[in-house]
mmCIF file of N, CA and C in Angstrom:
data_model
loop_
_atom_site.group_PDB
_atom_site.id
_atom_site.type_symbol
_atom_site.label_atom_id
_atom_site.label_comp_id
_atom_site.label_asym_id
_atom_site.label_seq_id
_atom_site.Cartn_x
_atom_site.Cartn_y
_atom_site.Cartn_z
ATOM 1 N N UNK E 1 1.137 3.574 19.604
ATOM 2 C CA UNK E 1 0.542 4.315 18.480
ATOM 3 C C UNK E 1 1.529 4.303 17.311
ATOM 4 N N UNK E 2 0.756 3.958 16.380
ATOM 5 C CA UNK E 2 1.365 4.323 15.093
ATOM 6 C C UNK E 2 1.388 4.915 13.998
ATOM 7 N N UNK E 3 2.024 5.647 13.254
ATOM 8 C CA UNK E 3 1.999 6.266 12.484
ATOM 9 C C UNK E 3 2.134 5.833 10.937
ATOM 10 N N UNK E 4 1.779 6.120 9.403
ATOM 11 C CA UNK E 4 2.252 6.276 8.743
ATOM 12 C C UNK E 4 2.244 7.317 7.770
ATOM 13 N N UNK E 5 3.519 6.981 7.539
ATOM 14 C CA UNK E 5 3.487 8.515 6.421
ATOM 15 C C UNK E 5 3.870 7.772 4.588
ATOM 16 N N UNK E 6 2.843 8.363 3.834
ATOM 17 C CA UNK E 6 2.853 7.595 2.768
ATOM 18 C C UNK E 6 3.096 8.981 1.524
ATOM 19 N N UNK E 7 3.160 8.795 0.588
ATOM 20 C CA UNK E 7 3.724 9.439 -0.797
ATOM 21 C C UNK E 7 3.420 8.943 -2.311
ATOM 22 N N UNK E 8 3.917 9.415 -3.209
ATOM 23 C CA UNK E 8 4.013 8.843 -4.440
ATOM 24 C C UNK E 8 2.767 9.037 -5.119
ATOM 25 N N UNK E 9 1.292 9.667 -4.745
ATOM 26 C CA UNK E 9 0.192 9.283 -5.433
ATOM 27 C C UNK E 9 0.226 10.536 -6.364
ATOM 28 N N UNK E 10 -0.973 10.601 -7.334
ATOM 29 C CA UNK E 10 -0.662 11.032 -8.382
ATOM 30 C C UNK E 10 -1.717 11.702 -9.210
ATOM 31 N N UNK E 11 -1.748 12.275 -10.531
ATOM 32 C CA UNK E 11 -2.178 11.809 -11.759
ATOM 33 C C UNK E 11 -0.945 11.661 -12.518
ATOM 34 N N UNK E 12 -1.426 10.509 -13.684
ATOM 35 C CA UNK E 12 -0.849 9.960 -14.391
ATOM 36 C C UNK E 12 -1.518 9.603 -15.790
ATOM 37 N N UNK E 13 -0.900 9.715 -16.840
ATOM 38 C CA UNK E 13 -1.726 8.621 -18.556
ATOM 39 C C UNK E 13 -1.992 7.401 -18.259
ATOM 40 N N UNK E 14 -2.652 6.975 -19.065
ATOM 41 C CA UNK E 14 -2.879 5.781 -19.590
ATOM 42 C C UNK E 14 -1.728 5.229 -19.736
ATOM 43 N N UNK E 15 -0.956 3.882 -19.110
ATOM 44 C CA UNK E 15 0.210 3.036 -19.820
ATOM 45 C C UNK E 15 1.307 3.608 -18.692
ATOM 46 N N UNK E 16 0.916 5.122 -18.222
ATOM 47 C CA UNK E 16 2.046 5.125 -17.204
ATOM 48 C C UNK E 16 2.656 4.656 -15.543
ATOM 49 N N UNK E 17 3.777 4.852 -15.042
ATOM 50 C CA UNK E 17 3.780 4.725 -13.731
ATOM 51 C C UNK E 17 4.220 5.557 -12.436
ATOM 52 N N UNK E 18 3.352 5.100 -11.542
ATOM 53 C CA UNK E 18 3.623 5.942 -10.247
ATOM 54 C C UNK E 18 4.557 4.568 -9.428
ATOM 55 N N UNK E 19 5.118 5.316 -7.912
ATOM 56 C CA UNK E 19 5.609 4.756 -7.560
ATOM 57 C C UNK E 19 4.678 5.251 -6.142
ATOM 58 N N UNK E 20 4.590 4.222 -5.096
ATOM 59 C CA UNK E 20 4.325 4.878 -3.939
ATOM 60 C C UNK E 20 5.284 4.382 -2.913
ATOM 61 N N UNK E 21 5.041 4.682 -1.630
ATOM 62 C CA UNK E 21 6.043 4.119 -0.164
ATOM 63 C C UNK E 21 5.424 4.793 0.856
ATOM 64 N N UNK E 22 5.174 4.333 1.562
ATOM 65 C CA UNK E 22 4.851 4.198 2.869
ATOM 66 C C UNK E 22 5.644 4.007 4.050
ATOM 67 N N UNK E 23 5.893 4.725 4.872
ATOM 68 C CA UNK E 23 6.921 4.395 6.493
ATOM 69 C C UNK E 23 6.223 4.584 7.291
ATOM 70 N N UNK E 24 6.131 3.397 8.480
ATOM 71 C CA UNK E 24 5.995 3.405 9.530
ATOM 72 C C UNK E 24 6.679 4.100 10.955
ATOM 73 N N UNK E 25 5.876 4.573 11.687
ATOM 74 C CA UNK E 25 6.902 5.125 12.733
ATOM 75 C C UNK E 25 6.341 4.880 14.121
ATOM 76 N N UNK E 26 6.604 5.158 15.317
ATOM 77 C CA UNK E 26 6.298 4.503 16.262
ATOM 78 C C UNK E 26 6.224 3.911 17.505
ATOM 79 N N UNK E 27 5.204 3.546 18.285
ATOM 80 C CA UNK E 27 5.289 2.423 18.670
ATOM 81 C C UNK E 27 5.669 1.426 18.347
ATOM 82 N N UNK E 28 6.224 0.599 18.062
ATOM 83 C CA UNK E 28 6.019 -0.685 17.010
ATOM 84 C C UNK E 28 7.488 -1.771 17.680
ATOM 85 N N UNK E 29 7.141 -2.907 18.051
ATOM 86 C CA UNK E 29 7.991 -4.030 18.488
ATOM 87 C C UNK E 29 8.188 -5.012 16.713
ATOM 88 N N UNK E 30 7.284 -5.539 15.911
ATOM 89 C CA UNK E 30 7.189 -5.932 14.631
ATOM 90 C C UNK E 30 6.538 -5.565 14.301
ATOM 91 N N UNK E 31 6.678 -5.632 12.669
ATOM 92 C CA UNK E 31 5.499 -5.421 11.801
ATOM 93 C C UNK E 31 5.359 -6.909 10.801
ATOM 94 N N UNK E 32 4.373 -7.357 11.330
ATOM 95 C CA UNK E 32 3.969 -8.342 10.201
ATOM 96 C C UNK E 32 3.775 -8.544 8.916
ATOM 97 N N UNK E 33 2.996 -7.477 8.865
ATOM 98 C CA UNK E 33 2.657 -6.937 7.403
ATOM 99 C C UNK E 33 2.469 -5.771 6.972
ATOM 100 N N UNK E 34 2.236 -5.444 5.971
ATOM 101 C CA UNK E 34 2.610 -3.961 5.391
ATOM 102 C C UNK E 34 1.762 -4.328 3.977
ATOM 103 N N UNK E 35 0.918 -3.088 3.170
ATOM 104 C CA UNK E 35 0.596 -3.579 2.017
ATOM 105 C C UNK E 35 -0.581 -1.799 1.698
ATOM 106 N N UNK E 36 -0.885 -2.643 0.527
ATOM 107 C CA UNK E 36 -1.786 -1.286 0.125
ATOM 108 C C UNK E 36 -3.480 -1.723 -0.371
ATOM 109 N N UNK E 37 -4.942 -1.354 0.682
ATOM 110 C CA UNK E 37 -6.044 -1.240 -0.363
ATOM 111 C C UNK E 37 -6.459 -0.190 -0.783
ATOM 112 N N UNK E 38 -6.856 -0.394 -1.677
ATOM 113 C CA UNK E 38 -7.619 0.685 -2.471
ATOM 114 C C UNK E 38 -9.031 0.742 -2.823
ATOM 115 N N UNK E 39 -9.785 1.850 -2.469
ATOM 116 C CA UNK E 39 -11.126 2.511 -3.179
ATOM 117 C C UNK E 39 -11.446 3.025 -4.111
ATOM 118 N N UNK E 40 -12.319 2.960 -5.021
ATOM 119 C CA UNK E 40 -12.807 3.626 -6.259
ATOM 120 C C UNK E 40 -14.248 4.003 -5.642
ATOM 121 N N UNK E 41 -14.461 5.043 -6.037
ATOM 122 C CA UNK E 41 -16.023 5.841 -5.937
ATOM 123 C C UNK E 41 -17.030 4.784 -6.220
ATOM 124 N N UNK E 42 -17.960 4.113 -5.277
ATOM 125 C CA UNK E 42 -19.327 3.405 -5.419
ATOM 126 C C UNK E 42 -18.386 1.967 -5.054
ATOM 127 N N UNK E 43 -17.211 2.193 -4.653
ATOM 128 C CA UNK E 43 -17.139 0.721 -4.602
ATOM 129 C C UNK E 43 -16.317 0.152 -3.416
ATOM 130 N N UNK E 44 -16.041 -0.946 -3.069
ATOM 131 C CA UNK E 44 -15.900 -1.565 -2.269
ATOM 132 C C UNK E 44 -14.189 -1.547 -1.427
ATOM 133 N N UNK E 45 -13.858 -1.366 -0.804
ATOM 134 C CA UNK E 45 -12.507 -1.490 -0.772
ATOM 135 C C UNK E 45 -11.532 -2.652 -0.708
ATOM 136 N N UNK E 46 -10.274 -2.679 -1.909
ATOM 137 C CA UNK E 46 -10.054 -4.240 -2.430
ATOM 138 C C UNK E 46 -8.875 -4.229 -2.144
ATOM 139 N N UNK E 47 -7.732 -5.585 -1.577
ATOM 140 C CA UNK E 47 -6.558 -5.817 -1.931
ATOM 141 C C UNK E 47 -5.906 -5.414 -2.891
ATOM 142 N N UNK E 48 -4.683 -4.641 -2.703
ATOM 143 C CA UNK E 48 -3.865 -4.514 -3.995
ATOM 144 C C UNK E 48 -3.124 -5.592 -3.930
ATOM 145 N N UNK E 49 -1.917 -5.189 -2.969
ATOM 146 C CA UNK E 49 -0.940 -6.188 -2.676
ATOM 147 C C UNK E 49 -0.364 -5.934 -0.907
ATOM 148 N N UNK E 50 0.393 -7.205 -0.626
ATOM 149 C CA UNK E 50 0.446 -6.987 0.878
ATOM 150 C C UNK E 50 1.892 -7.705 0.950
ATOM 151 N N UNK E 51 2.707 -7.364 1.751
ATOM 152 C CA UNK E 51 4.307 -8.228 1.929
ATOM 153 C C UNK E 51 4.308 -8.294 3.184
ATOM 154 N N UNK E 52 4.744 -9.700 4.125
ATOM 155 C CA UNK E 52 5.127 -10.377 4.993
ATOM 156 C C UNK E 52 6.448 -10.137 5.367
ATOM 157 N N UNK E 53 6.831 -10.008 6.102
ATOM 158 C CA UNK E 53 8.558 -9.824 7.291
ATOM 159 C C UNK E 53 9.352 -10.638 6.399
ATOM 160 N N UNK E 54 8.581 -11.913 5.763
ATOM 161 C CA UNK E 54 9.368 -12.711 5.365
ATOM 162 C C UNK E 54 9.912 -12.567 4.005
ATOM 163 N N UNK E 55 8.551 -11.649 3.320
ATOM 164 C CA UNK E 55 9.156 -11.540 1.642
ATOM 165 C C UNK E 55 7.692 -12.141 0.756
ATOM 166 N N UNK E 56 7.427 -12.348 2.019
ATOM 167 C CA UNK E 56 6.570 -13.224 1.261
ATOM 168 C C UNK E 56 5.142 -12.310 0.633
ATOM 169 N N UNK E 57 4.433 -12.337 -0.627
ATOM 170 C CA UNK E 57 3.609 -11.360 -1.182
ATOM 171 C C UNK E 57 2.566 -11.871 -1.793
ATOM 172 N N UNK E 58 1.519 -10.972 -1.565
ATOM 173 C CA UNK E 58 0.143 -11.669 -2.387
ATOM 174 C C UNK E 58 -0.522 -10.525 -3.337
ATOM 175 N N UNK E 59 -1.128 -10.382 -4.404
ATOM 176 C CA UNK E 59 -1.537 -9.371 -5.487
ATOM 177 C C UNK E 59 -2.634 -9.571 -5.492
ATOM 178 N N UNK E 60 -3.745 -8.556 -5.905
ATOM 179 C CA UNK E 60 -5.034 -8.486 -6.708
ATOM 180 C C UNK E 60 -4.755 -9.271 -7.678
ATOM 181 N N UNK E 61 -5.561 -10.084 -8.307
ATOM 182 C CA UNK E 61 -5.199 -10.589 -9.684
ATOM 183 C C UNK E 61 -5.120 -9.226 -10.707
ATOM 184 N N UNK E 62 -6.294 -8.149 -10.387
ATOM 185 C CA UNK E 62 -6.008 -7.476 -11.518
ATOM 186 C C UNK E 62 -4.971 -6.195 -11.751
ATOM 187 N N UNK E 63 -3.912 -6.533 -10.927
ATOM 188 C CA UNK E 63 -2.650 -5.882 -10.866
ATOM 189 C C UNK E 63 -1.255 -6.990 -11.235
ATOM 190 N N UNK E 64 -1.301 -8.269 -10.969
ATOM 191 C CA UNK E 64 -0.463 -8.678 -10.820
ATOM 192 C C UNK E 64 -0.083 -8.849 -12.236
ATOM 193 N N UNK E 65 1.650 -8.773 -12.535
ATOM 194 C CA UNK E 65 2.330 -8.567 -13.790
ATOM 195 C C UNK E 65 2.461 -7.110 -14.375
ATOM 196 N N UNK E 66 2.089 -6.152 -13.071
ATOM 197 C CA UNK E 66 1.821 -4.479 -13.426
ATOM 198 C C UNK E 66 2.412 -4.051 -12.201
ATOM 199 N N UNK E 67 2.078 -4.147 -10.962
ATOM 200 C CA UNK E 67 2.777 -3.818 -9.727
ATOM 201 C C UNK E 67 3.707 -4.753 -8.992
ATOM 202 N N UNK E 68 4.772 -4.284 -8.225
ATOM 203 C CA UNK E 68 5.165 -5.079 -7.646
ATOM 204 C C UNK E 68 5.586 -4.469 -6.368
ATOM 205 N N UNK E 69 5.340 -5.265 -5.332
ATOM 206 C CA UNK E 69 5.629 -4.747 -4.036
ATOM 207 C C UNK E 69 6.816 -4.838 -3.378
ATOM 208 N N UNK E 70 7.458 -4.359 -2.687
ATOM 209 C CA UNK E 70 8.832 -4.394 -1.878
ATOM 210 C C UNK E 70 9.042 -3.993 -0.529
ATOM 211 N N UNK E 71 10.063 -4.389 0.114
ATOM 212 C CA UNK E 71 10.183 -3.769 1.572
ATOM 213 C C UNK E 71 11.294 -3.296 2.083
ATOM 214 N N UNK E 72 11.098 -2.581 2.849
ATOM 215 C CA UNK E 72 12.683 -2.019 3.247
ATOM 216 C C UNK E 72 12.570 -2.740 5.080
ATOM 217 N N UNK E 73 12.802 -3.213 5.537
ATOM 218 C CA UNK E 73 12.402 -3.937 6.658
ATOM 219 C C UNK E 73 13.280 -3.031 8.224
ATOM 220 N N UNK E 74 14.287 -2.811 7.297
ATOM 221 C CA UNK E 74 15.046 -2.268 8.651
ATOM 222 C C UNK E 74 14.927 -0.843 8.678
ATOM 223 N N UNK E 75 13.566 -0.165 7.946
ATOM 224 C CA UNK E 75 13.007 1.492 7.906
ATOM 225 C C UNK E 75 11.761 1.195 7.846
ATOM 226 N N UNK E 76 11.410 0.480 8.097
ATOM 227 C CA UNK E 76 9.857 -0.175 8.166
ATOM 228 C C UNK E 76 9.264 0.256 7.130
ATOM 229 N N UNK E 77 9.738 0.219 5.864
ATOM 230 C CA UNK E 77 9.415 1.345 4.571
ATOM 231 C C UNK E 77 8.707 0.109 3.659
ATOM 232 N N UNK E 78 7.843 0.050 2.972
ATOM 233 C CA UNK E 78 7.454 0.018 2.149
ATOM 234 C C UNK E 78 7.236 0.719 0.508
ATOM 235 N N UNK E 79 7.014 -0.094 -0.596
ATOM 236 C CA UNK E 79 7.219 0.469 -1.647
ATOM 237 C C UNK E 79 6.044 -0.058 -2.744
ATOM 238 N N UNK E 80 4.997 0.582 -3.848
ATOM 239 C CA UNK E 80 4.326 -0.265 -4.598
ATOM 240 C C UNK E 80 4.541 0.577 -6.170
ATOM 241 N N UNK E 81 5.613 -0.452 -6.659
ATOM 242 C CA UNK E 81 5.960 0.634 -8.426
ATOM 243 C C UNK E 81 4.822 -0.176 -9.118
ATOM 244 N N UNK E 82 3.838 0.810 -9.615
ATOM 245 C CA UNK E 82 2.541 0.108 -10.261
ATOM 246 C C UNK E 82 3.199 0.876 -11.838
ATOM 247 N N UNK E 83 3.209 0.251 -12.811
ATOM 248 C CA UNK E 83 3.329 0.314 -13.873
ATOM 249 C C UNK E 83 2.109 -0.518 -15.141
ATOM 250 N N UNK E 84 2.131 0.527 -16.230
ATOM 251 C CA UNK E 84 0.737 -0.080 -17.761
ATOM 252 C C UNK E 84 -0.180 0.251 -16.491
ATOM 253 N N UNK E 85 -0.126 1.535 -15.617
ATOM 254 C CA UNK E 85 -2.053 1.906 -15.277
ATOM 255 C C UNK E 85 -2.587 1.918 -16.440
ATOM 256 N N UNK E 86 -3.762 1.825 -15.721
ATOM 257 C CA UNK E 86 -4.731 1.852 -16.361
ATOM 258 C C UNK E 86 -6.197 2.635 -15.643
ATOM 259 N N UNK E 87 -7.275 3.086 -16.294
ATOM 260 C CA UNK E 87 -8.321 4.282 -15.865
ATOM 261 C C UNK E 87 -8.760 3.403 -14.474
ATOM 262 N N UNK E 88 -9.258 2.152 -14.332
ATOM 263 C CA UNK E 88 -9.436 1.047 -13.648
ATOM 264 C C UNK E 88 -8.693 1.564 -11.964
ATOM 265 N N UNK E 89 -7.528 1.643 -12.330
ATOM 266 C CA UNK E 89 -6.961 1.460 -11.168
ATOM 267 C C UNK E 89 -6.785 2.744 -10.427
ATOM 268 N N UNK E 90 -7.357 4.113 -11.169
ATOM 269 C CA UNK E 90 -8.174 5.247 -10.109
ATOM 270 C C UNK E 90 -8.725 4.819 -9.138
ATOM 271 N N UNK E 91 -7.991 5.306 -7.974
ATOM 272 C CA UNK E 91 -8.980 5.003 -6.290
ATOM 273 C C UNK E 91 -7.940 6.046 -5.642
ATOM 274 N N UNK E 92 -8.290 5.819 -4.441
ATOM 275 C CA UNK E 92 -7.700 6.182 -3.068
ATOM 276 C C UNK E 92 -6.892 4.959 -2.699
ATOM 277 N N UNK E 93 -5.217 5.135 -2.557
ATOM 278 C CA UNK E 93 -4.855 3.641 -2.292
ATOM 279 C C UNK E 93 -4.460 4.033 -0.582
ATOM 280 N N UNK E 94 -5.068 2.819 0.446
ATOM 281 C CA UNK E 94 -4.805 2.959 1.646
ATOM 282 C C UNK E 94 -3.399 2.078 2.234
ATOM 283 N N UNK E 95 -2.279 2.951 2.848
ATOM 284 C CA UNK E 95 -1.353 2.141 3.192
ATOM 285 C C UNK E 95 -1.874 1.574 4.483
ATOM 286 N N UNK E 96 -1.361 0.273 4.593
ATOM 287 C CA UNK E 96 -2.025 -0.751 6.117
ATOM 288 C C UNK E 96 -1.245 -1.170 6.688
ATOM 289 N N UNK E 97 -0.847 -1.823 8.091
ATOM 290 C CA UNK E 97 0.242 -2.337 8.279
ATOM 291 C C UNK E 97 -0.171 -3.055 9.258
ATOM 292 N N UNK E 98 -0.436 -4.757 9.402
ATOM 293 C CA UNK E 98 -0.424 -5.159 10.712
ATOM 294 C C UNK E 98 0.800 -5.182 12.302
ATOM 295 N N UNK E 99 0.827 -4.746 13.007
ATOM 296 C CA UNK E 99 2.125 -4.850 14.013
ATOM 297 C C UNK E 99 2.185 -5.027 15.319
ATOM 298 N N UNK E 100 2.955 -5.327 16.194
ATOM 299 C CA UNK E 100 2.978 -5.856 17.057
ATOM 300 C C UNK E 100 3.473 -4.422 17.979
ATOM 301 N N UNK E 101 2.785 -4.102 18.854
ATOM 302 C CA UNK E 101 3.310 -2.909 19.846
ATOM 303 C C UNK E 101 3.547 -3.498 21.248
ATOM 304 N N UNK E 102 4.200 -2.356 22.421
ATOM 305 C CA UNK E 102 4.111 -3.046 23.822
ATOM 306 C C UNK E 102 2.785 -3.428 24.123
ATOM 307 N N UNK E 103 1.488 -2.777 23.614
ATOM 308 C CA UNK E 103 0.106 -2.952 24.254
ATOM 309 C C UNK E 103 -0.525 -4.046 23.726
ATOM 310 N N UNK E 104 0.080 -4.609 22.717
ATOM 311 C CA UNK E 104 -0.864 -6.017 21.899
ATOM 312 C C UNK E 104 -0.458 -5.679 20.292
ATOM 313 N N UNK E 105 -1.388 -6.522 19.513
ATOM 314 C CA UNK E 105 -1.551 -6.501 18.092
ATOM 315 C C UNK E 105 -2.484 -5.468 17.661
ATOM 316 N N UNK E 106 -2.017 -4.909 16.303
ATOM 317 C CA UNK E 106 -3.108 -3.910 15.811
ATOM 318 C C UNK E 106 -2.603 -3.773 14.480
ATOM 319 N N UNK E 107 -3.943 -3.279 13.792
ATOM 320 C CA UNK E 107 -4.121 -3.233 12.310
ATOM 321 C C UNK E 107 -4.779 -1.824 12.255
ATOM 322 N N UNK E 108 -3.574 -1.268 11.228
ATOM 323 C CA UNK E 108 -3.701 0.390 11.052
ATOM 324 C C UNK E 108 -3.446 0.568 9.364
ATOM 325 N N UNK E 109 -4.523 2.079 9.325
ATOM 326 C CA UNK E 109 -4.526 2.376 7.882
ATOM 327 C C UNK E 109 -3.853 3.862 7.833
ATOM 328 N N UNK E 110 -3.463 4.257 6.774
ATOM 329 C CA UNK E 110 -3.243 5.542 6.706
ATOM 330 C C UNK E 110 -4.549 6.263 6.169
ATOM 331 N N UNK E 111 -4.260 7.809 6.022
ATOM 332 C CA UNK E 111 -5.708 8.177 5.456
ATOM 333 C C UNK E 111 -5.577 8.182 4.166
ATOM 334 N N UNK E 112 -4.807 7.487 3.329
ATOM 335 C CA UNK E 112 -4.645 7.373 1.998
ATOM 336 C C UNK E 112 -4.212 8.006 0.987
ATOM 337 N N UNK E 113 -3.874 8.246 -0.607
ATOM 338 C CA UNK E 113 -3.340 8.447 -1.527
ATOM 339 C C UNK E 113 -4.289 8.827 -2.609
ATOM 340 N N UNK E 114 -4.427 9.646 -3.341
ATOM 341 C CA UNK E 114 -5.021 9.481 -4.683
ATOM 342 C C UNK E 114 -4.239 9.568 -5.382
ATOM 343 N N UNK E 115 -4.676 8.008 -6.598
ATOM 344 C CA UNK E 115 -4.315 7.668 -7.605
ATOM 345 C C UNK E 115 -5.114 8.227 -8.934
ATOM 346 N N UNK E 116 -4.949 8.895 -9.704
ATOM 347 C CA UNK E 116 -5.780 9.085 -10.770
ATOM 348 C C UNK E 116 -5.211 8.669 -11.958
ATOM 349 N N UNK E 117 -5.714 7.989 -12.715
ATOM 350 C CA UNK E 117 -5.141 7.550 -14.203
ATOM 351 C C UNK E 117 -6.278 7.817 -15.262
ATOM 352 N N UNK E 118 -5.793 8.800 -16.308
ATOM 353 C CA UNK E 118 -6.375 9.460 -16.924
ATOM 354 C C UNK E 118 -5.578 10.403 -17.932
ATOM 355 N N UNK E 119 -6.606 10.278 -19.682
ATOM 356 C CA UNK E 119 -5.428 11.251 -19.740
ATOM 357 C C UNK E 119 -6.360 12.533 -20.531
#
């Protein structure tokens, strides 16, 4: 079983930034991946961004050059400094983490964050 415990969400202006992070705790042998989606009211739930063991990272297009993701690998911590919000990027952001436990593979969400951007 795993846990996460996540932070950083908000209200915020127009143009400003939050920071969020997420830690894992646990069960947990690896974690593959680590990352954040997000919901907006009536809508669908979308990729923000997601980071690999390796470093390796993928973005929403309509974040990328505004957020950037990071990892702390040896606190199983995660980090997403979203900077220039915008009203758009109001949702619920869900921290996720794929990982490897003694019992098998599993893909876990937290119960999420609200983001509000607004001013």
């Amino acid at each position: 079983q795993v846990r996460l415990v996540e932070s950083g969400g908000g209200l915020v202006q127009p143009e400003g930034s939050l920071r969020l992070s997420c830690a894992a705790f646990g069960n947990i042998v690896a974690i593959y991946m680590m990352g954040w989606y997000r919901q907006a009211p009536g809508k669908q739930r979308e990729l923000v961004a997601t980071i690999s063991t390796d470093g390796s990272t993928d973005y929403a297009d309509s974040v990328k050059g505004r957020f950037t993701i990071s990892r702390d690998n040896a606190n199983n911590t995660i980090y997403l400094q979203m900077n220039s919000l915008k009203p758009e990027d109001t949702a619920v952001y869900y921290c996720t983490t794929n990982y490897l436990s003694d019992s098998g593979t599993y893909t876990y969400s937290a119960q999420g964050s609200q983001v509000t951007v607004s001013s």
